Short mmCIF file of C-alpha atoms in Angstrom, two decimals:
data_model
loop_
_atom_site.label_atom_id
_atom_site.label_comp_id
_atom_site.label_asym_id
_atom_site.label_seq_id
_atom_site.Cartn_x
_atom_site.Cartn_y
_atom_site.Cartn_z
CA UNK A 1 -0.40 0.22 0.18
CA UNK A 2 2.47 2.45 0.80
CA UNK A 3 4.90 2.00 -2.59
CA UNK A 4 1.52 2.62 -4.40
CA UNK A 5 -0.12 6.12 -2.57
CA UNK A 6 3.36 7.27 -2.81
CA UNK A 7 4.50 6.58 -7.23
CA UNK A 8 0.74 7.94 -7.51
CA UNK A 9 1.17 10.65 -4.86
CA UNK A 10 4.86 12.25 -7.12
CA UNK A 11 2.75 10.83 -10.05
CA UNK A 12 0.22 14.40 -9.02
CA UNK A 13 2.36 16.36 -7.62
CA UNK A 14 4.37 15.48 -11.73
CA UNK A 15 1.30 18.11 -13.11
CA UNK A 16 1.46 21.16 -12.85
CA UNK A 17 -1.35 22.39 -11.85
CA UNK A 18 -2.38 25.56 -10.58
CA UNK A 19 -5.69 26.91 -10.16
CA UNK A 20 -7.95 26.41 -12.29
CA UNK A 21 -5.46 23.73 -14.15
CA UNK A 22 -6.10 20.25 -13.70
CA UNK A 23 -3.16 19.35 -15.66
CA UNK A 24 -4.91 15.19 -16.47
CA UNK A 25 -4.62 15.01 -12.89
CA UNK A 26 -8.39 13.94 -12.76
CA UNK A 27 -8.02 11.52 -15.47
CA UNK A 28 -5.35 9.65 -14.07
CA UNK A 29 -8.56 9.62 -10.93
CA UNK A 30 -10.12 7.93 -13.14
CA UNK A 31 -8.60 5.65 -15.11
CA UNK A 32 -7.79 4.23 -11.45
CA UNK A 33 -10.83 4.33 -10.67
CA UNK A 34 -12.92 2.52 -13.32
CA UNK A 35 -12.00 -0.69 -13.78
CA UNK A 36 -12.84 -0.67 -9.56
CA UNK A 37 -16.21 -0.21 -10.63
CA UNK A 38 -17.15 2.90 -10.74
CA UNK A 39 -18.85 5.23 -13.35
CA UNK A 40 -17.07 8.55 -14.49
CA UNK A 41 -18.57 12.21 -15.42
CA UNK A 42 -16.29 14.82 -15.55
CA UNK A 43 -18.28 17.87 -14.99
CA UNK A 44 -16.81 21.01 -16.50
CA UNK A 45 -17.78 24.93 -16.47
CA UNK A 46 -16.19 27.36 -18.07
CA UNK A 47 -12.30 27.31 -16.97
CA UNK A 48 -13.08 24.66 -14.39
CA UNK A 49 -12.50 20.57 -15.14
CA UNK A 50 -14.65 18.69 -12.54
CA UNK A 51 -15.05 14.34 -11.33
CA UNK A 52 -18.03 13.45 -10.18
CA UNK A 53 -17.11 8.57 -9.66
CA UNK A 54 -19.80 7.11 -7.61
CA UNK A 55 -19.26 2.74 -7.16
CA UNK A 56 -23.56 1.15 -6.78
CA UNK A 57 -25.95 3.38 -7.32
CA UNK A 58 -28.06 2.92 -3.26
CA UNK A 59 -27.70 4.52 0.24
CA UNK A 60 -25.22 5.40 2.42
CA UNK A 61 -23.27 7.04 -0.06
CA UNK A 62 -19.93 8.12 1.30
CA UNK A 63 -17.79 10.12 -0.57
CA UNK A 64 -14.23 11.45 -0.88
CA UNK A 65 -14.28 15.21 -1.80
CA UNK A 66 -10.95 16.99 -2.86
CA UNK A 67 -9.65 19.40 -5.41
CA UNK A 68 -6.21 18.79 -8.20
CA UNK A 69 -5.27 22.40 -8.27
CA UNK A 70 -2.92 23.44 -6.53
CA UNK A 71 -1.06 27.66 -5.73
CA UNK A 72 1.69 29.13 -7.46
CA UNK A 73 5.10 27.66 -6.43
CA UNK A 74 6.70 31.35 -5.87
CA UNK A 75 10.12 31.86 -6.79
CA UNK A 76 11.10 28.51 -7.80
CA UNK A 77 14.64 29.23 -6.92
CA UNK A 78 13.60 29.48 -4.17
CA UNK A 79 12.67 25.75 -3.31
CA UNK A 80 15.87 22.95 -2.35
CA UNK A 81 13.89 20.68 -5.18
CA UNK A 82 11.84 21.73 -8.62
CA UNK A 83 8.57 22.80 -7.04
CA UNK A 84 6.70 20.42 -9.92
CA UNK A 85 9.36 16.77 -9.67
CA UNK A 86 8.31 14.62 -6.27
CA UNK A 87 11.58 13.74 -4.68
CA UNK A 88 12.30 11.84 -1.81
CA UNK A 89 14.86 13.62 0.92
CA UNK A 90 15.44 12.48 4.74
CA UNK A 91 11.47 10.12 4.61
CA UNK A 92 10.19 13.85 3.17
CA UNK A 93 8.27 13.90 0.11
CA UNK A 94 8.96 17.81 -1.55
CA UNK A 95 6.65 19.45 -4.41
CA UNK A 96 3.87 21.55 -4.20
CA UNK A 97 0.28 20.30 -3.44
CA UNK A 98 2.22 17.09 -1.53
CA UNK A 99 0.12 18.21 1.51
CA UNK A 100 -2.42 19.75 -0.35
CA UNK A 101 -3.88 18.36 -1.19
CA UNK A 102 -2.56 15.05 -3.64
CA UNK A 103 -1.45 13.28 -0.96
CA UNK A 104 -4.72 12.73 0.12
CA UNK A 105 -6.33 11.82 -3.00
CA UNK A 106 -3.71 9.49 -3.27
CA UNK A 107 -4.65 7.53 -0.52
CA UNK A 108 -8.01 8.14 -1.27
CA UNK A 109 -7.24 6.17 -4.11
CA UNK A 110 -5.44 3.48 -2.61
CA UNK A 111 -7.44 3.08 -0.13
CA UNK A 112 -11.08 2.11 -1.54
CA UNK A 113 -8.96 -0.16 -4.19
CA UNK A 114 -8.12 -1.59 -0.90
CA UNK A 115 -11.52 -1.77 0.50
CA UNK A 116 -13.63 -2.77 -3.09
CA UNK A 117 -10.94 -5.96 -3.55
CA UNK A 118 -12.15 -6.87 0.18
CA UNK A 119 -15.40 -6.32 -0.08
CA UNK A 120 -16.57 -5.96 -3.51
CA UNK A 121 -19.98 -6.62 -2.78
CA UNK A 122 -20.61 -3.59 -0.39
CA UNK A 123 -23.76 -2.01 1.11
CA UNK A 124 -24.35 1.59 -0.55
CA UNK A 125 -22.14 3.78 -2.61
CA UNK A 126 -18.81 5.32 -3.29
CA UNK A 127 -18.20 8.78 -4.99
CA UNK A 128 -15.74 11.47 -5.76
CA UNK A 129 -16.14 14.83 -6.05
CA UNK A 130 -12.79 16.56 -7.31
CA UNK A 131 -12.60 19.66 -8.60
CA UNK A 132 -9.42 22.46 -10.31
CA UNK A 133 -10.93 25.42 -8.84
CA UNK A 134 -10.84 25.19 -4.71
CA UNK A 135 -7.80 27.46 -4.53
CA UNK A 136 -9.02 29.62 -6.72
CA UNK A 137 -12.80 31.99 -6.61
CA UNK A 138 -14.08 28.63 -6.15
CA UNK A 139 -16.93 29.55 -8.72
CA UNK A 140 -17.89 27.13 -11.04
CA UNK A 141 -15.91 23.88 -8.94
CA UNK A 142 -17.83 21.80 -5.99
CA UNK A 143 -20.13 25.18 -6.04
CA UNK A 144 -22.05 24.01 -9.45
CA UNK A 145 -21.03 20.18 -8.95
CA UNK A 146 -23.30 20.14 -5.37
CA UNK A 147 -26.09 22.16 -7.56
CA UNK A 148 -25.91 19.73 -10.50
CA UNK A 149 -26.44 16.76 -7.95
CA UNK A 150 -28.92 18.35 -6.00
CA UNK A 151 -31.16 18.63 -9.72
CA UNK A 152 -30.86 15.44 -9.26
CA UNK A 153 -31.58 14.76 -6.08
CA UNK A 154 -28.97 13.10 -5.72
CA UNK A 155 -27.47 12.72 -2.94
CA UNK A 156 -24.27 12.09 0.33
CA UNK A 157 -24.99 11.22 3.25
CA UNK A 158 -20.69 11.52 4.29
CA UNK A 159 -18.08 13.32 3.09
CA UNK A 160 -14.56 12.98 3.96
CA UNK A 161 -12.65 16.73 2.14
CA UNK A 162 -9.13 15.28 2.23
CA UNK A 163 -7.86 18.02 3.18
CA UNK A 164 -4.33 18.72 5.73
CA UNK A 165 -6.07 18.85 9.27
CA UNK A 166 -3.33 17.40 10.48
CA UNK A 167 -1.16 19.38 13.09
CA UNK A 168 1.19 17.29 14.42
CA UNK A 169 1.43 13.98 13.57
CA UNK A 170 -1.41 12.33 11.25
CA UNK A 171 -4.45 12.36 12.10
CA UNK A 172 -4.24 14.11 15.64
CA UNK A 173 -7.25 16.85 15.02
CA UNK A 174 -10.07 16.08 12.70
CA UNK A 175 -12.29 19.68 11.56
CA UNK A 176 -15.34 18.60 11.53
CA UNK A 177 -17.23 22.36 10.88
CA UNK A 178 -16.09 25.40 9.64
CA UNK A 179 -16.60 29.16 10.51
CA UNK A 180 -19.34 30.80 8.27
CA UNK A 181 -17.24 33.95 5.79
CA UNK A 182 -18.43 37.21 5.01
CA UNK A 183 -15.72 39.96 2.69
CA UNK A 184 -17.22 43.46 2.97
CA UNK A 185 -15.66 45.54 -0.20
CA UNK A 186 -15.82 49.48 0.79
CA UNK A 187 -15.12 52.36 -0.41
CA UNK A 188 -15.36 55.96 1.64
CA UNK A 189 -15.95 59.08 -0.26
CA UNK A 190 -14.56 62.92 0.30
CA UNK A 191 -13.37 65.32 -1.07
CA UNK A 192 -9.83 65.47 -2.75
CA UNK A 193 -8.41 69.29 -1.67
CA UNK A 194 -4.40 71.21 -0.44
CA UNK A 195 -3.62 69.82 3.35
CA UNK A 196 -3.54 73.93 3.71
CA UNK A 197 -7.10 74.10 2.82
CA UNK A 198 -8.49 70.77 4.87
CA UNK A 199 -11.53 73.35 4.82
CA UNK A 200 -12.17 72.65 1.45
CA UNK A 201 -11.98 69.52 1.27
CA UNK A 202 -13.10 65.98 3.42
CA UNK A 203 -10.74 64.20 4.10
CA UNK A 204 -12.24 60.11 3.82
CA UNK A 205 -9.15 58.85 6.39
CA UNK A 206 -10.06 60.51 9.87
CA UNK A 207 -13.69 60.81 8.65
CA UNK A 208 -13.70 56.65 8.78
CA UNK A 209 -10.82 56.16 11.31
CA UNK A 210 -13.21 56.43 14.54
CA UNK A 211 -15.90 53.83 12.48
CA UNK A 212 -13.16 50.63 11.75
CA UNK A 213 -11.85 51.29 14.85
CA UNK A 214 -15.83 50.61 16.62
CA UNK A 215 -15.66 48.10 13.96
CA UNK A 216 -12.54 45.62 15.13
CA UNK A 217 -13.74 46.52 19.33
CA UNK A 218 -16.92 45.86 18.58
CA UNK A 219 -17.76 42.05 20.58
CA UNK A 220 -19.87 40.43 17.81
CA UNK A 221 -20.22 37.26 19.68
CA UNK A 222 -19.06 34.59 22.58
CA UNK A 223 -19.07 31.36 20.24
CA UNK A 224 -19.79 28.86 21.22
CA UNK A 225 -18.45 25.24 22.76
CA UNK A 226 -17.78 24.28 18.54
CA UNK A 227 -16.53 28.01 17.21
CA UNK A 228 -14.14 30.49 18.36
CA UNK A 229 -16.29 34.34 18.89
CA UNK A 230 -16.37 35.69 15.43
CA UNK A 231 -13.66 37.55 14.35
CA UNK A 232 -13.79 41.06 12.81
CA UNK A 233 -10.00 41.55 10.83
CA UNK A 234 -9.70 44.17 7.88
CA UNK A 235 -7.31 43.06 4.97
CA UNK A 236 -6.34 46.08 3.02
CA UNK A 237 -7.04 49.98 3.15
CA UNK A 238 -5.63 52.32 0.49
CA UNK A 239 -6.37 55.83 0.36
CA UNK A 240 -4.27 58.65 -1.33
CA UNK A 241 -2.17 59.69 -4.45
CA UNK A 242 1.44 59.02 -3.01
CA UNK A 243 1.60 63.14 -3.21
CA UNK A 244 2.43 64.62 0.57
CA UNK A 245 0.42 67.74 0.41
CA UNK A 246 -2.86 65.74 -1.05
CA UNK A 247 -6.56 64.85 1.00
CA UNK A 248 -7.19 62.07 -1.27
CA UNK A 249 -11.00 61.70 -2.85
CA UNK A 250 -12.01 58.68 -1.35
CA UNK A 251 -10.25 55.53 0.80
CA UNK A 252 -11.42 52.20 0.21
CA UNK A 253 -11.47 48.45 2.05
CA UNK A 254 -11.93 45.09 2.64
CA UNK A 255 -12.42 43.44 5.64
CA UNK A 256 -13.14 40.03 6.45
CA UNK A 257 -15.82 38.48 9.10
CA UNK A 258 -15.13 34.61 10.70
CA UNK A 259 -18.55 33.52 12.01
CA UNK A 260 -19.89 30.97 14.07
CA UNK A 261 -22.86 29.69 15.15
CA UNK A 262 -23.74 32.60 16.54
CA UNK A 263 -24.93 35.32 14.65
CA UNK A 264 -25.57 34.94 11.24
CA UNK A 265 -24.44 36.73 7.61
CA UNK A 266 -27.74 39.52 7.82
CA UNK A 267 -26.44 40.12 11.50
CA UNK A 268 -23.64 41.48 10.64
CA UNK A 269 -24.90 42.96 7.96
CA UNK A 270 -27.19 45.31 9.99
CA UNK A 271 -24.51 45.42 12.43
CA UNK A 272 -21.88 46.74 10.44
CA UNK A 273 -24.58 49.17 8.99
CA UNK A 274 -25.41 50.62 11.69
CA UNK A 275 -22.36 51.85 13.20
CA UNK A 276 -21.42 53.01 9.47
CA UNK A 277 -23.86 55.25 9.63
CA UNK A 278 -23.60 56.90 13.55
CA UNK A 279 -20.56 58.74 11.28
CA UNK A 280 -20.53 61.70 8.95
CA UNK A 281 -19.40 60.01 5.85
CA UNK A 282 -20.40 58.17 2.67
CA UNK A 283 -20.55 55.35 1.70
CA UNK A 284 -20.46 52.14 -1.26
CA UNK A 285 -19.91 48.83 0.80
CA UNK A 286 -20.21 45.46 -1.40
CA UNK A 287 -20.84 41.92 -0.02
CA UNK A 288 -19.16 38.51 -0.69
CA UNK A 289 -20.07 35.69 0.89
CA UNK A 290 -18.55 32.81 1.13
CA UNK A 291 -19.77 30.49 3.32
CA UNK A 292 -21.96 29.03 5.82
CA UNK A 293 -20.60 27.77 9.50
CA UNK A 294 -21.12 23.95 9.92
CA UNK A 295 -20.99 21.81 12.23
CA UNK A 296 -20.92 17.57 12.03
CA UNK A 297 -20.60 17.56 16.13
CA UNK A 298 -21.79 12.96 16.26
CA UNK A 299 -22.38 10.48 13.86
CA UNK A 300 -21.92 7.61 12.43
CA UNK A 301 -18.69 9.64 10.32
CA UNK A 302 -16.74 11.51 13.00
CA UNK A 303 -17.48 7.81 15.24
CA UNK A 304 -15.43 5.91 12.32
CA UNK A 305 -13.35 9.24 11.87
CA UNK A 306 -12.21 7.77 15.24
CA UNK A 307 -12.07 5.09 15.32
CA UNK A 308 -9.84 4.57 12.43
CA UNK A 309 -7.51 6.57 14.05
CA UNK A 310 -7.35 4.94 16.71
CA UNK A 311 -7.32 1.32 15.11
CA UNK A 312 -4.34 2.88 12.90
CA UNK A 313 -1.99 5.13 14.93
CA UNK A 314 -3.06 4.49 19.22
CA UNK A 315 -4.25 8.47 19.32
CA UNK A 316 -7.03 9.74 20.22
CA UNK A 317 -8.32 12.51 17.51
CA UNK A 318 -9.62 16.56 18.37
CA UNK A 319 -12.55 17.78 16.35
CA UNK A 320 -11.89 20.94 15.84
CA UNK A 321 -14.05 23.85 13.45
CA UNK A 322 -10.62 26.21 13.56
CA UNK A 323 -8.73 27.57 10.41
CA UNK A 324 -9.97 29.01 6.67
CA UNK A 325 -13.05 27.69 4.51
CA UNK A 326 -12.75 23.97 3.07
CA UNK A 327 -15.48 23.20 -0.09
CA UNK A 328 -17.22 21.52 2.88
CA UNK A 329 -19.75 24.41 3.17
CA UNK A 330 -20.33 23.65 0.17
CA UNK A 331 -21.38 19.75 0.58
CA UNK A 332 -22.85 20.81 3.86
CA UNK A 333 -26.31 22.46 3.33
CA UNK A 334 -27.16 19.50 1.32
CA UNK A 335 -27.40 17.35 4.65
CA UNK A 336 -24.69 15.56 4.64
CA UNK A 337 -22.25 14.23 7.80
CA UNK A 338 -18.86 16.33 6.68
CA UNK A 339 -15.31 16.38 8.60
CA UNK A 340 -11.82 17.43 6.28
CA UNK A 341 -8.83 14.87 7.21
CA UNK A 342 -5.82 14.56 5.81
CA UNK A 343 -2.04 14.98 6.49
CA UNK A 344 0.02 17.57 8.50
CA UNK A 345 -0.19 20.94 7.53
CA UNK A 346 2.79 23.06 8.52
CA UNK A 347 3.84 23.30 5.31
CA UNK A 348 0.96 24.00 3.09
CA UNK A 349 1.51 26.77 0.68
CA UNK A 350 4.85 27.41 2.12
CA UNK A 351 7.77 27.24 -0.19
CA UNK A 352 9.30 23.63 0.03
CA UNK A 353 6.01 21.67 0.88
CA UNK A 354 6.85 18.81 2.15
CA UNK A 355 4.59 15.13 3.91
CA UNK A 356 6.26 12.54 5.33
CA UNK A 357 5.91 9.38 3.31
CA UNK A 358 4.87 7.46 6.28
CA UNK A 359 2.11 9.36 7.30
CA UNK A 360 0.97 8.63 3.01
CA UNK A 361 0.77 5.36 4.56
CA UNK A 362 -1.35 5.91 7.62
CA UNK A 363 -3.73 8.17 5.66
CA UNK A 364 -4.46 5.36 3.45
CA UNK A 365 -5.02 3.23 5.88
CA UNK A 366 -6.77 5.15 7.80
CA UNK A 367 -9.78 6.17 5.11
CA UNK A 368 -9.40 2.02 3.64
CA UNK A 369 -10.79 2.18 7.96
CA UNK A 370 -13.70 4.56 7.33
CA UNK A 371 -15.45 2.72 4.66
CA UNK A 372 -13.98 -0.42 6.57
CA UNK A 373 -17.71 0.73 9.41
CA UNK A 374 -19.13 2.64 7.60
CA UNK A 375 -19.91 0.59 3.78
CA UNK A 376 -18.72 -3.33 4.75
#
């Protein structure tokens, strides 16, 4: 098993699939799954290639979800080894996507083959939902596939997303939910003028500073047992002409909420508008809703995952909702139980991204153990 997982991971890394390019990764996966009895459906939406593969017609449906696209490598000369040439070194496998998440994809494939070989008449169905735009705008990927499946009433019971969830050791952390995400892009309108004649101008920086201070200091909620408190962060702020003697005519800023289940996106928008309207400036604001919070706090999927990790590694896993968003936010609203389990995330998106080779084999065994507990 370990050799096969490693070989598949290397082959996937060697394909330069920077978002939204798939670079043949899904074709490789399809060629692996088809002989196991999977029906392969390619869904192309605009610039994004997606794959829905399914073995079986009945319920329950267990789905592996993930993405073949990776973030850009950055300066290749800063890498110890070429980013798109998988390289083994001192027990680690180096290459862009090794941890996020081509190692997970390889482990899913090998685990599925091992399970199907052992249980050719397993109950229910096994599916793969794979996209090539998770690292990008997430417009034509998983969300479009889910729309297609929902339109034909094709449901998942359980979904395991292969995001790199582990912190120190494979399986030490499983993400059983994620916070919601809401972004605001605001333009504060002022009046440009000479700094020596401020009475003839209106400085949008001065006018909006108290409002931003209040937004930053506002207590949005206290979180709960599963989620930390909602956070507000300004990510970008720009104003000025570049000259030292000109009062700017406008200010643009971008801010983001990562929010818990204690508040809704609508409530956050209403509270932001209420705060902004207290201050004397004109503004325009556009909102981008990136996903609702979701939580799988119990159920067969969580239990099977915890048991499989304990069986393979001997360790207890921690359930967590920390971190960024994932495509799980598009799947959970369909009613599926969703968790995220993958390799250690210490090097994801970094120069010299790598994964422990032994962890890949352990991950495949864990995935197989989950299938065994749910569908055997």
